[in-house]
CSV table of C-alpha atoms in Angstrom, one decimal:
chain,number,residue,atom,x,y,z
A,163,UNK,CA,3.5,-24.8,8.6
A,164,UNK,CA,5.7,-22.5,10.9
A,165,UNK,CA,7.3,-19.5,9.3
A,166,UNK,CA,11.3,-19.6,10.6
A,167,UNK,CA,10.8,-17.2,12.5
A,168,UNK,CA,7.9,-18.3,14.9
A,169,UNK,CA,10.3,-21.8,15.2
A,170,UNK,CA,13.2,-19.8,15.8
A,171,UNK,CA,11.2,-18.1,18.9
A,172,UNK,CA,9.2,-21.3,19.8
A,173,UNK,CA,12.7,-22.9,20.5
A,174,UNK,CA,14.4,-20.0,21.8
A,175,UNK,CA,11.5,-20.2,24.6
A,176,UNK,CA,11.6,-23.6,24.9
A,177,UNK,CA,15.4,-23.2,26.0
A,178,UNK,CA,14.9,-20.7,28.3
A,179,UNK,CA,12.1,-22.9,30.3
A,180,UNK,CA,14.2,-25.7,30.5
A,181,UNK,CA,17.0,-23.7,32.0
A,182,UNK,CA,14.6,-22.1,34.4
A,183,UNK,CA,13.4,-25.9,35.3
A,184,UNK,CA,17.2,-26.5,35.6
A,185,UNK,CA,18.3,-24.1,38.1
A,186,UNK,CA,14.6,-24.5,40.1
A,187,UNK,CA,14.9,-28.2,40.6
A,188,UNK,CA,19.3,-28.3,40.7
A,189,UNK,CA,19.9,-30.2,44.4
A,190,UNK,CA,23.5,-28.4,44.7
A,191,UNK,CA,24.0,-24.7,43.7
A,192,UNK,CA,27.5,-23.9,42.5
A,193,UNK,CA,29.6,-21.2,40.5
A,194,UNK,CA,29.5,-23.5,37.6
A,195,UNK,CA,26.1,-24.4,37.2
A,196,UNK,CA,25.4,-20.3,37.6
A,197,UNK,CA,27.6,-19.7,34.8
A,198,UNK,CA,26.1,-22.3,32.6
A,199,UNK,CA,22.9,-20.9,33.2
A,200,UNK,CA,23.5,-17.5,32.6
A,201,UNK,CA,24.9,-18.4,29.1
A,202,UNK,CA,22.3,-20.6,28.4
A,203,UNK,CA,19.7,-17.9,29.5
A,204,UNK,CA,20.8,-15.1,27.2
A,205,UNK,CA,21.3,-17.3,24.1
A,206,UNK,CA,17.8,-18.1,24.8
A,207,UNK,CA,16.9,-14.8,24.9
A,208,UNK,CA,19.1,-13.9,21.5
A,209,UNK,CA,16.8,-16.2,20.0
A,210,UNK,CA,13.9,-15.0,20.7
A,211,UNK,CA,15.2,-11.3,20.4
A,212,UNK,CA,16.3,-12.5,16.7
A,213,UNK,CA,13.0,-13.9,15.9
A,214,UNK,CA,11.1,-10.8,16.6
A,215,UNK,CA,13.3,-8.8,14.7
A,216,UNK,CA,13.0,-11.1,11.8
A,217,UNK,CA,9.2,-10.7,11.8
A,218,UNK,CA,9.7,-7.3,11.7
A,219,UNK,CA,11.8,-6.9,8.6
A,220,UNK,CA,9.7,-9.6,6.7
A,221,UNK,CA,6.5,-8.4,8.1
A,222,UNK,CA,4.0,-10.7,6.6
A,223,UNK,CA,2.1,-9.4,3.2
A,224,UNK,CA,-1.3,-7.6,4.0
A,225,UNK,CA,-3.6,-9.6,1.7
A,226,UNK,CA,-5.7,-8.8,-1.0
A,227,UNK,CA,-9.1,-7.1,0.0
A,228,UNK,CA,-12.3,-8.9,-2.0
A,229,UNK,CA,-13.1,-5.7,-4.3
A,230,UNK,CA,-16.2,-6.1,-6.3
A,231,UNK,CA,-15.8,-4.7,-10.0
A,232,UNK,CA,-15.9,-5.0,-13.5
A,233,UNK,CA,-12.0,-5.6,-15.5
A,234,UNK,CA,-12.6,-2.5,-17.8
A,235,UNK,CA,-11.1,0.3,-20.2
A,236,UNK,CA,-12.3,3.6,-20.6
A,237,UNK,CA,-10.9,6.6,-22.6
A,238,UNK,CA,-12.2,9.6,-23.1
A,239,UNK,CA,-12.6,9.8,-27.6
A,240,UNK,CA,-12.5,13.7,-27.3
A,241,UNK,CA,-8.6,13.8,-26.9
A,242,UNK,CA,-5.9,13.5,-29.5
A,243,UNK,CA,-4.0,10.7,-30.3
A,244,UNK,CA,-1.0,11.6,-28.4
A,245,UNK,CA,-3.3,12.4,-25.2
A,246,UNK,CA,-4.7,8.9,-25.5
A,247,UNK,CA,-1.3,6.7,-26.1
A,248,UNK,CA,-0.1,8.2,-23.0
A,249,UNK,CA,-3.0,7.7,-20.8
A,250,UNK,CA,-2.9,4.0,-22.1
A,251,UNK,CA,0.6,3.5,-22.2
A,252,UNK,CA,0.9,5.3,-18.4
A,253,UNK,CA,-2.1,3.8,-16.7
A,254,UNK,CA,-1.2,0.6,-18.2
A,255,UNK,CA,2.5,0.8,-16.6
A,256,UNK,CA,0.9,1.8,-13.0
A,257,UNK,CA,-1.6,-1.4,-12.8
A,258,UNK,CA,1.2,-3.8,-13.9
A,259,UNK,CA,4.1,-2.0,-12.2
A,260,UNK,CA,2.4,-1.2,-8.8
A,261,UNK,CA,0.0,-2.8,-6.4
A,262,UNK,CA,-3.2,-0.8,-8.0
A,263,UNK,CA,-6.1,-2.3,-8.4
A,264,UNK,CA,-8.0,0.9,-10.5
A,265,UNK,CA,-6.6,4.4,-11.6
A,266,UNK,CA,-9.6,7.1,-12.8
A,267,UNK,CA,-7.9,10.3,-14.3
A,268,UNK,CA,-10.3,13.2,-13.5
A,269,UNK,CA,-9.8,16.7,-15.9
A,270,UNK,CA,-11.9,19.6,-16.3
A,271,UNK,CA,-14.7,18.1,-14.6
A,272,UNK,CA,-15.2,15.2,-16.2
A,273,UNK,CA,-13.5,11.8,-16.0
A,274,UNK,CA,-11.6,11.2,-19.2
A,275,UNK,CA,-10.2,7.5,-18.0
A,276,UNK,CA,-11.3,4.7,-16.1
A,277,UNK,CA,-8.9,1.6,-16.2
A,278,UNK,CA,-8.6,-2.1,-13.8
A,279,UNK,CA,-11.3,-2.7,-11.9
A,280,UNK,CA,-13.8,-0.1,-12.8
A,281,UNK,CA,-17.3,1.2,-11.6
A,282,UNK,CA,-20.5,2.6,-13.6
A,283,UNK,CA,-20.9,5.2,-10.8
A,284,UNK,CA,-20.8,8.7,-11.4
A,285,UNK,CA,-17.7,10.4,-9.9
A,286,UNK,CA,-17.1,13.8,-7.8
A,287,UNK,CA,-14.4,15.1,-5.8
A,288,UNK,CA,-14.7,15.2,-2.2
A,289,UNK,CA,-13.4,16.8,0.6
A,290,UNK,CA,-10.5,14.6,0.5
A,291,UNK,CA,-10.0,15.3,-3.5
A,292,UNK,CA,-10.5,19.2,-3.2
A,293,UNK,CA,-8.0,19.3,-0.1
A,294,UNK,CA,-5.0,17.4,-2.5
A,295,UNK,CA,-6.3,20.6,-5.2
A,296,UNK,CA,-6.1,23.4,-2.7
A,297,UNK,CA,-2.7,21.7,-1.0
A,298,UNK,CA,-1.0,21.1,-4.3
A,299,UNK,CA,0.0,17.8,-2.7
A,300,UNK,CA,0.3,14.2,-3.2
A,301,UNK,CA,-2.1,12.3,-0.3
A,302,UNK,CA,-2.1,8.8,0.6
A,303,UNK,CA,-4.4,6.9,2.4
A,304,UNK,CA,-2.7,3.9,3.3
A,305,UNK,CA,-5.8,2.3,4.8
A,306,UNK,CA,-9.2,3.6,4.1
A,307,UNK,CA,-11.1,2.4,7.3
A,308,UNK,CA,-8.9,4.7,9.4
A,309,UNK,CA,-10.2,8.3,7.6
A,310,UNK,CA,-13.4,9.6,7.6
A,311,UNK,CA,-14.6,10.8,4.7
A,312,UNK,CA,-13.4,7.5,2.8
A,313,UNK,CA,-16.5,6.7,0.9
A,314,UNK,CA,-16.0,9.7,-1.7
A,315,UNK,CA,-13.7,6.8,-3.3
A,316,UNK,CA,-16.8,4.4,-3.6
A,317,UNK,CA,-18.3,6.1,-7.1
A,318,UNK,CA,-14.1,5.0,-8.1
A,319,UNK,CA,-14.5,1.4,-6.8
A,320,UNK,CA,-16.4,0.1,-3.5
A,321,UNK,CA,-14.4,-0.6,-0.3
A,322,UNK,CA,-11.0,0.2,-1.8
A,323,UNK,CA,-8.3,-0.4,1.4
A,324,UNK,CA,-5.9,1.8,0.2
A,325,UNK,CA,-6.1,5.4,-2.1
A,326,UNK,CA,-3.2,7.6,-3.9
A,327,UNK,CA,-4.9,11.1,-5.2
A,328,UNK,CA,-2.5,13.2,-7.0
A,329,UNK,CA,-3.4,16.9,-8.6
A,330,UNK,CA,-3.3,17.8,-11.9
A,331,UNK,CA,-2.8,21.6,-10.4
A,332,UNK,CA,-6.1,22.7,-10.1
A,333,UNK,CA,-7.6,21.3,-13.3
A,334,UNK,CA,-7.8,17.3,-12.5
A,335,UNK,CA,-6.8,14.6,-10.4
A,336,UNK,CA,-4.9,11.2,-10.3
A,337,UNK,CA,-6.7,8.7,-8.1
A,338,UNK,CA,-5.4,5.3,-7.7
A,339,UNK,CA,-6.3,2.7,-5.9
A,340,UNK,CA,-4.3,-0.5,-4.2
A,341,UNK,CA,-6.0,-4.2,-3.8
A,342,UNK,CA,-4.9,-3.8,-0.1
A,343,UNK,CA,-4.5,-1.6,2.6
A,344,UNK,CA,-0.8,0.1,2.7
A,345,UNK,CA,-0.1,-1.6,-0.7
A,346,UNK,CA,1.7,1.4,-1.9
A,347,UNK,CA,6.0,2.2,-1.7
A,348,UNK,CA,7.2,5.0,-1.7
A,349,UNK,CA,8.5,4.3,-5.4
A,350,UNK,CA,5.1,4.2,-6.2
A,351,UNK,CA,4.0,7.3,-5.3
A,352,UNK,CA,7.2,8.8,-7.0
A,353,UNK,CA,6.3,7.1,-10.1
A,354,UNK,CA,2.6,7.9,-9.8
A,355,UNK,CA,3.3,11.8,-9.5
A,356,UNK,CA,6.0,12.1,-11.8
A,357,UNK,CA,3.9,10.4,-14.2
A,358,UNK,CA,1.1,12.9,-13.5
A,359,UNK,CA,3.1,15.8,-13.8
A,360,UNK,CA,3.9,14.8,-17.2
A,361,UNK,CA,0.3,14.0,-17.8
A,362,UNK,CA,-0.4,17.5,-16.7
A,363,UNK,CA,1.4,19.1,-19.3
A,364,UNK,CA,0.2,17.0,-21.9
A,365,UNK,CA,-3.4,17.6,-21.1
A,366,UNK,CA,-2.3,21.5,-21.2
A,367,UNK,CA,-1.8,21.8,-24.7
């Protein structure tokens, strides 16, 4: 089935043909057929014109990558109670209120959470981790293919199209990742850093 706005072009193109057959095969030229063929060629062409612009503010939904993994919980037992209910309650909120497929929460060289989709790998920060450290910065890879240096996120989860890494100054990391490539808003990543920030100083203490 057609989305509307492949029929709205289809038929705005299928206008403009038959006005260009019109005009090609017309017998006798005169000032009226010209004028009805000049309105009927730019409605035509607003048609079209509409069309594409409606496929680009409803761009069509990038669908969700294959990821292999096992649906899994892991909390580190070496924090305190309030550590832990907010690392539940937060990563909880991110995999239900976002497009993330898997959030690990890296501190003090070890991993202390592992949530979603989940891997047995061992993890380390890469070049890609240590450069969000050193920059203090939020960076988002909006689709994995197109940066080298992607598979550091494989010990997180295989093949993941699209990766948030967050620091935790320069004691940790948020790493999140989406079930398809540019899966994230902007709100996301608001939510996601604000949420570490506050993680941060919780961890702190």
């Amino acid at each position: 089935m057609y989305k509307i706005s492949s029929l709205v072009i289809i038929f705005g193109s299928f206008l403009l043909i038959l006005s260009i057959i019109n005009i090609a095969t017309a017998i006798q030229v005169n000032p009226t057929l010209v004028r009805a063929e000049t309105i009927s060629g730019i409605a035509s062409i607003a048609l079209i014109t509409i069309g594409y612009l409606w496929t680009e503010i409803k761009p069509n939904q990038p669908s969700k990558a294959s990821l292999i993994g096992k649906e899994g919980f892991e909390l580190c037992n070496e924090l305190t109670d309030d550590q832990r209910n907010e690392l539940a309650w937060g990563s909880q909120q991110i995999l239900t209120a976002t497009a993330a497929s898997t959030i690990l929460i890296y501190w003090d060289n070890k991993v202390i959470l592992r949530r979603g989709l989940i891997s047995e790998k061992i993890f380390e920060p890469g070049n890609i981790c240590k450069r969000s450290i050193d920059q203090k910065r939020l960076i988002s890879l909006v689709n994995t293919k197109l940066f080298p240096g992607r598979d550091e996120f494989d010990s997180v989860l295989n093949n993941l199209p699209a990766v948030i890494v967050y620091p935790l100054e320069n004691r940790g990391l948020t790493i999140v990742g989406g079930w398809s490539k540019r899966s994230f808003t902007n709100s996301d990543e608001k939510w996601i850093s604000g949420w570490s920030d506050k993680l941060y100083v919780l961890l702190s203490k």
